[in-house]
XYZ file of C-alpha atoms in Angstrom:
728
model
C -18.801 39.903 -19.253
C -21.596 37.283 -18.764
C -19.970 35.777 -15.739
C -19.981 39.073 -13.976
C -18.701 37.458 -10.387
C -16.139 35.429 -12.189
C -12.826 35.793 -10.341
C -9.348 33.811 -10.511
C -6.611 33.803 -7.821
C -3.515 32.173 -8.558
C -0.258 30.977 -6.070
C 2.483 28.760 -6.182
C 2.442 25.325 -4.167
C 5.603 23.098 -4.230
C 7.035 24.372 -7.378
C 3.672 24.040 -9.445
C 1.006 26.567 -10.003
C -2.099 26.408 -7.888
C -5.401 28.441 -9.228
C -8.721 28.864 -7.441
C -11.798 29.842 -9.526
C -15.077 31.087 -8.582
C -18.367 32.945 -10.373
C -18.396 30.633 -13.387
C -19.846 27.197 -12.610
C -22.452 26.041 -10.302
C -23.948 29.218 -9.259
C -27.051 27.809 -7.274
C -24.481 26.232 -4.628
C -23.789 28.184 -1.575
C -20.253 28.393 -2.870
C -18.348 26.916 -5.816
C -14.781 26.565 -6.482
C -12.687 25.184 -9.456
C -9.324 24.216 -8.205
C -6.739 23.905 -10.724
C -3.212 22.282 -9.777
C -0.979 21.831 -12.696
C -3.533 20.103 -15.058
C -5.619 18.644 -12.217
C -8.983 20.262 -11.920
C -11.433 19.466 -9.271
C -14.718 21.113 -8.978
C -15.719 21.614 -5.246
C -19.250 22.496 -4.415
C -20.905 23.329 -0.833
C -24.710 23.484 0.059
C -26.462 23.806 3.197
C -30.302 23.504 4.173
C -31.979 26.811 5.140
C -33.192 24.902 8.403
C -31.987 22.666 10.944
C -32.655 18.853 10.599
C -35.488 17.736 13.375
C -34.680 14.899 15.626
C -30.426 14.710 15.401
C -28.156 15.166 18.088
C -25.077 15.601 15.475
C -23.984 17.748 12.789
C -25.505 16.027 9.638
C -22.493 16.678 7.147
C -21.651 14.525 4.243
C -18.467 14.792 2.263
C -18.233 13.145 -1.266
C -15.258 12.806 -3.363
C -16.298 11.696 -6.891
C -13.703 10.224 -9.246
C -14.909 10.443 -12.829
C -13.132 8.228 -15.523
C -13.076 10.945 -18.240
C -10.647 12.725 -16.077
C -8.263 10.308 -17.133
C -9.287 9.740 -20.720
C -10.862 6.227 -19.928
C -14.315 4.679 -20.217
C -15.487 3.155 -17.256
C -14.934 -0.875 -17.207
C -18.715 -1.640 -15.727
C -21.256 -3.048 -17.838
C -23.305 0.029 -17.791
C -20.153 1.903 -19.036
C -20.661 4.614 -16.109
C -19.368 5.317 -12.768
C -20.959 3.286 -10.152
C -20.159 2.952 -6.179
C -17.628 5.006 -5.063
C -14.171 2.957 -5.366
C -12.146 2.566 -2.053
C -9.869 5.074 -2.768
C -12.719 7.525 -3.176
C -14.187 6.804 -0.129
C -10.639 6.906 1.877
C -10.065 10.516 0.360
C -13.595 11.664 1.134
C -12.554 10.639 5.025
C -9.344 12.239 4.743
C -11.113 15.500 3.787
C -14.051 15.076 6.299
C -11.651 14.981 9.126
C -9.988 18.029 9.240
C -13.070 20.227 7.991
C -15.653 18.978 10.519
C -14.418 19.880 13.760
C -14.189 23.335 12.315
C -17.850 23.663 12.227
C -20.112 25.065 15.196
C -20.857 21.931 17.234
C -24.329 23.116 17.917
C -25.079 23.498 14.084
C -27.896 20.744 12.879
C -28.390 22.307 9.092
C -27.522 19.564 6.559
C -24.532 20.166 4.917
C -23.290 18.728 1.629
C -19.605 18.744 0.264
C -18.910 17.525 -3.047
C -15.439 17.330 -5.013
C -15.661 16.203 -8.508
C -12.217 15.347 -9.930
C -12.810 16.423 -13.567
C -9.091 16.381 -15.234
C -5.994 14.378 -13.558
C -2.474 15.430 -13.820
C -0.541 12.425 -12.226
C 2.180 14.526 -11.215
C -0.509 16.922 -9.110
C -2.435 14.683 -6.752
C -6.187 15.194 -7.329
C -6.925 14.446 -3.322
C -4.932 17.539 -2.231
C -6.310 19.471 -4.966
C -9.764 18.428 -3.608
C -8.717 19.254 -0.074
C -7.799 22.874 -0.795
C -10.651 23.613 -3.346
C -13.157 22.361 -0.706
C -11.665 24.325 2.096
C -11.800 27.639 -0.142
C -15.404 26.786 -1.208
C -16.522 26.450 2.444
C -14.819 29.559 3.562
C -15.982 31.767 1.227
C -19.633 30.524 1.674
C -22.277 31.656 3.967
C -22.163 28.397 6.020
C -21.062 29.042 9.536
C -17.010 27.497 9.826
C -13.810 28.336 11.754
C -11.718 27.717 8.710
C -9.919 27.771 6.324
C -7.481 24.600 6.112
C -4.872 23.501 3.636
C -3.419 19.754 2.909
C -0.194 18.623 1.228
C 1.142 15.365 0.586
C 4.552 14.842 2.036
C 7.159 12.147 0.381
C 10.428 10.819 1.572
C 13.008 10.381 -1.198
C 16.670 9.030 -0.486
C 16.265 10.553 3.038
C 15.042 13.946 2.024
C 11.312 15.470 2.597
C 9.566 16.153 -0.730
C 6.354 18.337 -0.821
C 3.663 17.271 -2.883
C 5.838 14.553 -4.851
C 5.324 14.068 -8.639
C 4.498 10.725 -10.290
C 8.414 9.431 -10.391
C 9.005 10.856 -6.569
C 6.262 8.812 -5.231
C 7.367 5.638 -6.972
C 10.654 5.772 -4.784
C 9.352 7.358 -1.678
C 9.383 5.613 1.504
C 6.658 7.826 2.874
C 3.012 8.542 1.951
C 1.801 11.284 4.126
C -0.961 13.664 4.124
C -0.878 16.615 6.780
C -3.857 19.043 6.877
C -3.408 22.271 9.167
C -5.180 25.688 10.321
C -3.413 28.701 10.271
C -1.672 27.612 13.428
C -2.543 23.628 13.928
C -2.056 20.681 12.635
C -5.555 19.263 11.965
C -4.995 15.752 10.256
C -2.439 13.122 9.727
C -2.904 10.236 7.617
C 0.710 8.215 6.857
C 2.242 5.040 5.693
C 6.026 4.539 5.786
C 8.538 1.939 5.530
C 9.344 1.957 9.110
C 10.003 5.678 9.678
C 11.626 6.782 13.025
C 9.507 8.879 14.998
C 11.931 11.865 14.385
C 11.890 11.743 10.712
C 7.966 11.288 10.560
C 7.746 14.436 13.080
C 10.121 16.503 10.843
C 8.111 15.602 7.721
C 4.782 16.434 9.610
C 6.441 19.918 10.576
C 7.433 20.581 6.952
C 3.943 20.043 5.749
C 2.658 22.144 8.235
C 4.563 24.952 7.137
C 3.958 24.567 3.374
C -0.047 24.549 4.518
C 0.547 27.875 6.491
C 1.144 29.595 3.133
C -2.114 28.145 1.615
C -4.205 29.097 4.205
C -3.077 32.576 4.014
C -3.636 32.624 0.362
C -7.176 31.410 0.845
C -7.918 33.724 3.373
C -7.070 36.608 1.300
C -9.561 35.472 -1.022
C -12.289 35.141 1.741
C -11.489 38.814 2.734
C -12.337 39.641 -0.970
C -15.253 37.787 -1.779
C -16.466 35.935 1.364
C -20.242 35.873 2.179
C -21.137 36.765 5.661
C -22.018 33.612 7.655
C -25.903 33.030 8.009
C -27.381 32.891 11.478
C -28.491 29.549 12.542
C -30.711 28.163 15.512
C -28.602 26.781 18.247
C -29.047 23.126 19.250
C -27.602 23.667 22.619
C -29.903 22.388 25.626
C -31.686 25.166 27.797
C -29.087 25.956 30.585
C -31.759 25.598 33.189
C -32.990 22.241 32.135
C -29.361 21.096 32.188
C -28.566 22.654 35.537
C -31.421 20.887 36.962
C -30.968 17.536 35.529
C -27.100 17.644 36.636
C -28.099 18.677 40.109
C -30.200 15.514 40.307
C -28.226 12.773 38.375
C -24.517 13.663 38.770
C -23.529 11.540 41.775
C -25.221 8.538 40.468
C -24.093 8.952 37.027
C -20.274 9.109 38.718
C -20.931 5.679 40.412
C -22.134 3.924 36.922
C -19.254 5.297 35.181
C -16.472 4.326 37.716
C -16.029 0.617 36.328
C -14.005 -1.287 34.065
C -16.434 -3.417 32.567
C -18.668 -1.841 29.695
C -21.511 -4.122 30.081
C -21.912 -3.093 34.069
C -21.394 0.200 33.382
C -24.269 0.304 30.462
C -26.600 -1.660 32.899
C -26.239 0.975 35.778
C -26.835 3.806 33.686
C -30.251 2.429 32.465
C -32.123 3.109 35.535
C -30.677 6.475 35.719
C -31.909 7.493 32.288
C -35.238 5.976 33.417
C -35.211 8.272 36.429
C -34.343 11.472 34.796
C -37.047 10.926 32.014
C -39.986 10.159 34.584
C -38.860 13.126 36.653
C -38.456 15.760 33.970
C -40.252 14.642 30.746
C -43.584 16.043 31.879
C -42.105 18.958 33.294
C -40.180 20.093 30.222
C -42.474 18.646 27.739
C -41.264 19.206 24.037
C -37.712 19.131 24.969
C -37.592 15.141 25.830
C -34.969 14.624 23.095
C -32.937 17.221 24.355
C -32.912 15.237 27.901
C -30.594 12.367 26.514
C -28.190 14.889 25.164
C -27.927 16.424 28.454
C -26.939 12.989 29.797
C -24.313 12.710 26.965
C -22.860 15.976 28.230
C -23.050 15.040 32.064
C -21.106 12.012 31.415
C -18.606 13.861 29.089
C -18.068 16.599 31.703
C -17.432 13.823 34.550
C -14.904 11.844 32.353
C -13.074 14.746 31.299
C -12.780 16.331 34.523
C -11.529 12.932 35.877
C -8.925 12.566 33.315
C -7.778 16.308 33.349
C -8.076 17.172 36.969
C -7.704 13.822 38.654
C -5.772 11.995 36.152
C -8.225 8.969 36.876
C -9.317 7.246 34.210
C -13.057 5.388 34.157
C -11.491 1.698 34.624
C -8.946 2.682 36.969
C -5.835 2.446 35.254
C -2.423 4.845 35.381
C -2.808 7.385 32.609
C -0.189 5.480 30.324
C -1.244 2.055 31.623
C -2.503 -0.406 28.919
C -5.669 -2.738 29.390
C -4.829 -6.452 30.131
C -3.684 -7.860 26.875
C -3.827 -11.405 25.236
C -2.583 -12.857 21.830
C -3.503 -16.464 20.693
C -2.883 -18.279 17.101
C -4.383 -21.090 15.253
C -7.899 -20.853 16.671
C -9.624 -22.091 13.459
C -8.952 -25.546 11.959
C -8.992 -25.566 7.917
C -8.007 -21.751 7.594
C -4.591 -20.783 6.022
C -3.644 -18.624 9.285
C -5.410 -17.025 12.218
C -4.749 -15.015 15.133
C -6.736 -13.205 17.937
C -5.699 -10.187 20.028
C -7.642 -8.962 23.092
C -7.263 -5.656 24.730
C -9.690 -5.238 27.781
C -12.952 -5.690 26.423
C -11.794 -5.122 22.813
C -11.124 -8.307 20.804
C -10.468 -8.892 17.122
C -10.062 -12.170 15.083
C -7.853 -11.948 12.111
C -7.600 -14.613 9.290
C -5.216 -14.887 6.773
C -5.938 -16.556 3.155
C -3.183 -17.056 0.704
C -4.063 -17.197 -3.040
C -2.228 -17.452 -6.567
C -1.558 -14.163 -8.095
C -4.643 -14.382 -10.111
C -6.455 -13.469 -6.616
C -4.514 -10.174 -6.701
C -7.517 -7.226 -6.820
C -8.313 -5.556 -9.905
C -8.404 -1.436 -9.508
C -10.207 0.880 -11.767
C -9.138 4.020 -10.417
C -7.941 7.186 -11.566
C -4.163 6.744 -10.654
C -1.612 4.327 -12.263
C -2.042 1.366 -9.542
C -4.183 -1.308 -11.565
C -4.020 -4.009 -8.793
C -3.154 -4.991 -5.240
C -1.834 -8.122 -4.005
C -2.405 -7.463 -0.245
C -6.088 -6.953 0.588
C -7.249 -6.413 4.232
C -10.878 -6.226 5.156
C -12.062 -5.089 8.636
C -15.837 -6.013 9.919
C -17.695 -4.415 12.394
C -20.781 -6.430 13.247
C -23.667 -4.658 15.554
C -22.961 -7.546 18.259
C -19.556 -6.362 19.022
C -21.046 -3.376 21.074
C -24.012 -5.205 22.069
C -26.407 -3.848 19.664
C -29.214 -5.236 17.535
C -28.708 -4.013 13.908
C -29.004 -6.017 10.646
C -25.693 -6.213 8.640
C -26.010 -3.842 5.463
C -22.215 -4.319 4.246
C -19.183 -2.142 5.101
C -19.675 1.554 5.675
C -16.829 4.212 5.711
C -15.748 3.723 8.715
C -15.169 -0.220 8.193
C -13.396 0.740 4.857
C -11.391 3.202 6.506
C -10.150 1.039 9.355
C -9.313 -1.980 6.892
C -7.481 0.461 4.742
C -5.416 1.657 8.216
C -4.198 -1.856 8.789
C -3.585 -2.470 5.220
C -1.548 0.662 5.077
C 0.025 -0.591 8.390
C 1.116 -4.061 7.350
C 2.054 -3.564 3.654
C 5.529 -2.411 4.180
C 6.674 -5.821 6.186
C 5.274 -7.905 3.297
C 7.970 -10.007 1.276
C 8.347 -9.181 -2.152
C 6.493 -10.954 -5.103
C 9.785 -12.807 -5.906
C 10.245 -13.817 -2.191
C 6.429 -14.814 -1.848
C 4.472 -15.299 -4.943
C 1.156 -15.357 -3.315
C -1.899 -12.828 -3.207
C -2.839 -12.350 0.468
C -6.234 -11.419 2.261
C -6.849 -10.743 5.894
C -10.064 -10.278 7.118
C -10.344 -8.851 10.821
C -13.522 -9.525 12.632
C -14.227 -7.372 15.483
C -16.004 -9.916 18.126
C -16.055 -7.057 20.970
C -15.369 -3.383 20.997
C -14.579 -0.982 23.733
C -12.224 1.219 21.806
C -9.195 0.784 19.474
C -10.358 -2.230 17.504
C -8.409 -0.522 14.453
C -5.100 -1.080 16.537
C -6.362 -4.547 17.575
C -6.869 -5.772 14.009
C -3.281 -4.765 13.136
C -1.979 -6.897 16.192
C -4.311 -9.915 15.488
C -3.394 -9.515 11.520
C 0.286 -9.934 12.324
C -0.153 -13.123 14.454
C -2.497 -14.329 11.434
C 0.232 -13.762 8.852
C 3.103 -15.285 11.052
C 0.695 -18.151 11.765
C 0.284 -18.630 7.957
C 3.781 -18.678 7.232
C 4.034 -15.564 5.410
C 7.706 -14.292 5.765
C 7.187 -10.759 7.266
C 10.185 -8.488 7.791
C 9.060 -7.633 11.468
C 5.846 -7.953 13.445
C 3.715 -4.884 13.555
C 1.553 -3.773 16.677
C -0.496 -0.585 17.038
C -1.753 1.596 19.559
C -3.662 4.659 20.192
C -3.271 7.846 21.817
C -6.157 10.228 23.454
C -6.074 13.744 24.482
C -7.972 16.073 26.680
C -7.490 20.133 26.204
C -8.786 22.813 28.256
C -12.607 23.778 28.470
C -12.313 26.178 25.207
C -9.497 24.089 23.516
C -6.758 25.644 25.578
C -3.581 23.797 24.418
C -1.352 25.107 26.903
C -3.571 22.884 29.218
C -3.469 19.333 28.050
C -2.878 15.684 28.884
C -2.837 12.833 26.914
C -3.233 9.108 27.777
C -2.214 5.773 26.095
C -4.713 2.820 24.886
C -8.016 4.719 25.049
C -11.255 3.016 25.537
C -14.793 3.591 24.154
C -15.557 6.273 26.398
C -12.318 8.098 26.589
C -12.589 8.095 22.570
C -16.320 9.193 22.927
C -15.871 12.247 25.118
C -12.106 12.725 24.368
C -10.327 15.209 21.848
C -8.410 13.051 19.885
C -7.886 9.177 18.698
C -3.923 9.484 17.555
C -3.355 5.659 16.299
C 0.365 4.602 15.245
C 1.347 1.730 13.985
C 4.844 0.073 13.453
C 7.577 -2.412 14.191
C 10.433 -1.902 16.812
C 12.451 0.092 14.079
C 9.601 2.735 13.236
C 6.040 3.715 11.917
C 4.421 2.111 9.164
C 1.124 3.918 9.440
C -0.889 6.650 10.940
C -4.431 7.904 11.332
C -5.287 10.755 13.536
C -9.183 11.735 14.550
C -9.675 15.101 16.079
C -12.872 16.823 17.812
C -10.693 19.931 18.138
C -9.317 22.431 15.800
C -5.884 20.726 15.593
C -2.740 19.657 17.546
C 0.287 21.762 18.543
C 3.856 20.176 18.087
C 4.016 19.491 21.687
C 1.020 17.327 21.671
C 2.367 15.285 18.225
C 5.853 14.422 20.097
C 4.174 13.373 23.276
C 1.911 11.080 21.330
C 4.734 9.617 19.428
C 6.682 9.003 22.604
C 3.647 7.361 24.342
C 2.746 5.076 21.121
C 6.374 4.179 20.573
C 6.662 2.912 24.139
C 3.316 1.189 24.205
C 3.908 -0.738 20.817
C 7.086 -1.945 21.922
C 5.706 -3.250 25.210
C 3.025 -5.052 23.025
C 5.433 -6.681 20.700
C 7.701 -8.183 23.274
C 5.446 -9.020 26.316
C 2.226 -10.100 24.321
C 2.698 -10.918 20.769
C 6.367 -12.516 20.237
C 5.835 -14.944 23.366
C 3.098 -16.362 21.286
C 4.904 -16.590 17.780
C 8.309 -15.199 17.801
C 8.676 -15.557 13.832
C 6.894 -16.687 10.749
C 6.176 -20.259 10.138
C 8.881 -21.827 7.988
C 5.978 -24.136 6.440
C 2.545 -23.287 5.071
C -0.727 -24.754 6.123
C -1.500 -28.088 4.595
C -4.573 -26.292 3.279
C -2.899 -23.525 1.553
C -1.907 -23.501 -1.841
C 1.721 -24.434 -2.758
C 3.173 -21.865 -5.376
C 5.882 -22.422 -7.591
C 7.645 -19.847 -9.695
C 9.780 -20.015 -13.168
C 11.066 -17.975 -15.662
C 10.269 -18.738 -19.370
C 11.163 -17.021 -22.548
C 8.442 -14.281 -23.082
C 8.313 -15.690 -26.812
C 7.326 -18.819 -25.579
C 4.297 -17.626 -23.421
C 1.735 -18.213 -26.528
C 3.066 -21.885 -26.863
C 2.229 -22.506 -23.037
C -1.064 -20.908 -23.591
C -1.855 -22.229 -26.547
C -4.642 -21.411 -29.440
C -7.679 -20.018 -27.691
C -6.024 -21.040 -24.109
C -6.254 -24.958 -24.980
C -2.907 -25.759 -23.621
C -2.814 -23.854 -20.596
C -6.330 -25.088 -19.451
C -5.446 -28.768 -20.197
C -2.477 -28.464 -17.906
C -4.775 -27.043 -15.295
C -7.244 -29.411 -15.447
C -4.972 -32.599 -15.571
C -2.864 -31.356 -12.600
C -5.789 -29.647 -10.399
C -3.628 -26.454 -10.469
C -3.978 -22.536 -11.404
C -1.295 -21.039 -13.588
C -0.736 -17.326 -13.979
C 1.779 -15.963 -16.828
C 3.091 -12.441 -16.429
C 4.515 -10.504 -19.533
C 7.841 -10.637 -18.487
C 7.754 -14.583 -18.531
C 7.257 -15.253 -14.941
C 5.124 -18.493 -14.364
C 3.143 -18.757 -11.401
C 1.928 -22.469 -10.485
C -0.413 -22.993 -7.487
C -2.238 -26.071 -5.895
C -3.129 -27.669 -2.878
C -0.932 -31.058 -3.931
C 2.757 -30.326 -4.189
C 3.259 -33.237 -6.413
C 0.938 -32.053 -9.014
C 2.360 -28.852 -9.095
C 5.742 -29.942 -9.633
C 4.179 -32.194 -12.574
C 2.640 -28.948 -13.983
C 5.881 -27.094 -13.635
C 7.897 -29.850 -15.531
C 5.211 -29.616 -18.315
C 5.544 -25.859 -18.587
C 9.056 -26.089 -18.643
C 9.005 -28.600 -21.512
C 6.635 -26.417 -23.660
C 8.844 -23.302 -22.839
C 12.023 -25.088 -23.572
C 13.260 -26.158 -27.465
C 13.812 -29.616 -27.434
C 17.413 -30.767 -27.054
C 19.177 -33.078 -29.011
C 20.160 -35.898 -26.943
C 17.653 -35.341 -24.190
C 15.303 -37.926 -23.213
C 11.514 -37.346 -22.921
C 8.417 -39.401 -21.564
C 6.115 -38.959 -24.465
C 2.508 -40.031 -25.463
C 1.833 -41.674 -28.838
C -0.920 -39.561 -30.349
C -0.971 -41.045 -34.291
C 0.225 -43.895 -36.047
C 1.618 -44.264 -39.358
C 2.752 -46.787 -41.655
C 6.225 -45.376 -41.472
C 6.418 -44.596 -37.403
C 4.487 -43.269 -34.576
C 4.005 -39.615 -33.641
C 4.721 -38.748 -30.296
C 3.596 -35.492 -28.144
C 6.683 -34.864 -25.660
C 5.034 -31.624 -24.367
C 1.747 -30.291 -25.003
C 1.943 -28.708 -28.738
C 5.038 -30.438 -29.178
C 5.091 -33.556 -31.260
C 8.266 -35.655 -32.718
C 8.296 -38.591 -35.036
C 9.680 -42.100 -34.281
C 10.341 -43.641 -37.606
C 9.383 -47.519 -37.460
C 13.112 -48.340 -37.788
C 13.813 -46.673 -34.080
C 10.685 -48.130 -32.319
C 12.411 -51.274 -30.894
C 15.567 -53.067 -30.244
C 14.327 -55.429 -32.990
C 13.226 -55.167 -36.273
C 9.808 -54.022 -36.380
C 7.297 -55.014 -39.263
C 4.090 -53.061 -38.289
C 4.090 -50.038 -35.931
C 1.052 -51.471 -34.366
C 3.143 -54.322 -33.058
C 5.196 -52.119 -30.804
C 2.888 -49.203 -29.733
C -0.681 -47.749 -29.682
C -2.083 -44.179 -29.470
C -2.164 -43.241 -26.115
C 0.706 -45.305 -24.778
C 3.351 -43.337 -22.741
C 7.002 -44.078 -24.053
C 10.467 -42.909 -23.140
C 12.056 -41.358 -26.097
C 15.241 -39.941 -27.199
C 15.809 -36.458 -29.177
C 18.295 -37.592 -31.979
C 17.754 -34.658 -34.449
C 16.104 -31.305 -35.083
C 15.977 -30.397 -38.871
C 16.424 -27.168 -40.162
C 12.673 -26.718 -40.332
C 12.292 -27.440 -36.686
C 10.993 -30.810 -37.048
C 11.909 -33.206 -34.077
C 12.892 -36.827 -34.710
C 12.901 -39.123 -31.677
C 13.839 -42.648 -30.791
C 12.326 -45.202 -28.777
C 15.289 -47.893 -29.563
C 18.025 -45.423 -28.403
C 16.155 -44.794 -25.006
C 15.836 -48.374 -24.375
C 19.442 -49.261 -25.120
C 20.882 -46.157 -23.234
C 18.609 -46.223 -20.228
C 17.602 -49.934 -19.703
C 20.625 -51.392 -21.299
C 18.794 -53.531 -23.881
C 20.800 -55.017 -26.548
C 20.111 -54.330 -30.306
C 19.234 -57.638 -32.303
C 20.152 -56.032 -35.673
C 21.551 -52.739 -37.103
C 19.397 -50.274 -38.157
C 18.913 -49.873 -41.793
C 19.853 -46.110 -42.763
C 18.131 -45.782 -45.756
C 17.614 -42.388 -47.380
C 14.754 -40.323 -45.244
C 14.238 -37.410 -47.671
C 11.508 -39.338 -49.784
C 9.824 -40.435 -46.630
C 10.019 -37.126 -45.035
C 8.349 -35.472 -48.146
C 5.608 -38.247 -47.916
C 4.340 -37.353 -44.387
C 4.847 -33.719 -44.301
C 1.449 -33.030 -44.811
C 0.633 -35.169 -42.007
C 3.016 -33.248 -39.295
C 1.323 -31.009 -37.216
């Protein structure tokens, strides 16, 4: 056999076949796995550099989830017709894979490590994201790269009140929960969730059911490792010299404690600067060649102090109680001409959110691997360098910013009104003005305020809060403590950032970041209880006193939106040849018109009167003329036998000369001219659909004018034949 190392393993996951293959593809990678789940296939490759990267104080891991459009039988829509920058969905999936695998690498490893999951085929019922996570786990586990895995991941849905593992396309469409759970053999390693106000107990049960399913796959992968796994390579540890660390600790420990003991980040940073200078002045020359390690030791000194205060003394850096929230403030209407604005401040964290309303044509078009082709609610999160007192040029949003924006979006989507209730596209931008931890949750609170101020009729206000964790020195989970509303240092030196957003009724979003291998059920339960109580406090005591419900009126600067339903067969009439009719309406009334395939029409513009005028015109076009109805028309052409009048764009009728006036008319030009606006009555629609109108009848019935003579009822057929060629 050509592929002598080719191996295949099979198991079942949620009723579908899962297959992992190695030894046929990408033979030069440290390890390669082709993961097949149903007919979804993802190639997962991992590589590591032979030597550590110089001058870095972190583990240089990169995780890329690559979407290939051929996997769903489509050619990319870009000009080059090839895949470009990763989509938002791909970036979020990369983050979901990164978060559970990163803590399992040795903390002192500095070799570059690259993980690439390439989606090659997609079965809509079998998630490529989950297939990639499992494939990546298996690839790292059988490679020679040091790692304390494997892990597994599953999606969990909630359909008709019942938990469904890895729901298929049909179940996903009606699920109240979109939950991803990753696990090691014993612990929950990652949680990412969005839900329709899910109760804490229901969410906990769904997580645990996902965890149980993961244990089976972890065992399956471990069997593969036992069979073909490579020995892990030895590496040069980046840990600082114990003697240097002991001397520096002795020299600066008490000074660092004093510097850290404040609730003001600026004061803390200023107090630490002279300590750093003193340490470098004393130790740089003595430990020549290890200068870079001195800053790392200073980081470890601070970490030791903060963790000891929390775990042993239940003392927080800013003096708060363990479950005490920082001072809070909420405001709305900070910006004059935007559609809605809200600012939420928590301690030294401050986020300004701005809401913008637009027509449905402003919805974002998506070009990805799943069935979603557009999204109506868009949430963007910006984190400028000045928010943390740094100087750095802006280079656009990174993965973190995209992830935080997506989390806020996920938290708010469940409470948005439907398109039928509120036919607008909505964009919210969260600008982080100052950051000392929990900016993503601040953006959720600020965005709720902005939406309510903009008049978006959300079902319930949403608040977000984070919960932190300190475990024992070696990750001993029986010896842990949690604290609510973590600030920057507690996030930086702690073990967990467990973010939960929701209404008073239930959870709408979760994102969990860990620095340890995972969480026990007890930790998850405690985090739920603390965040539930905290978000209710934020809603009742801070947000609702500022604005208790969405405004009934939109900003005068926001577009006014009108919706009507027309016969789908009339869509072509409204659009016109080459778009001529709809373009003329938009230009005349200064509006935007969007038409759906089912006949729903959205008319938007800043001026309500103009919008109503455009709606009337669309109704006229989409409604067949009715005998006996009156119309305000415009004279378009004059003939010897009468005048043609346009009663709606693309719809013309004839006013015979005998019906132009209440008195006898010798010449058409004596009564009307091209461009005149006149009121007419529809008196006949013949069997060919031609419309006959009467100005005379309109004057008599609407203005009470009396006719001076009877109409000559001469036969019309010859005249009709004569003018047939002139009809549009």
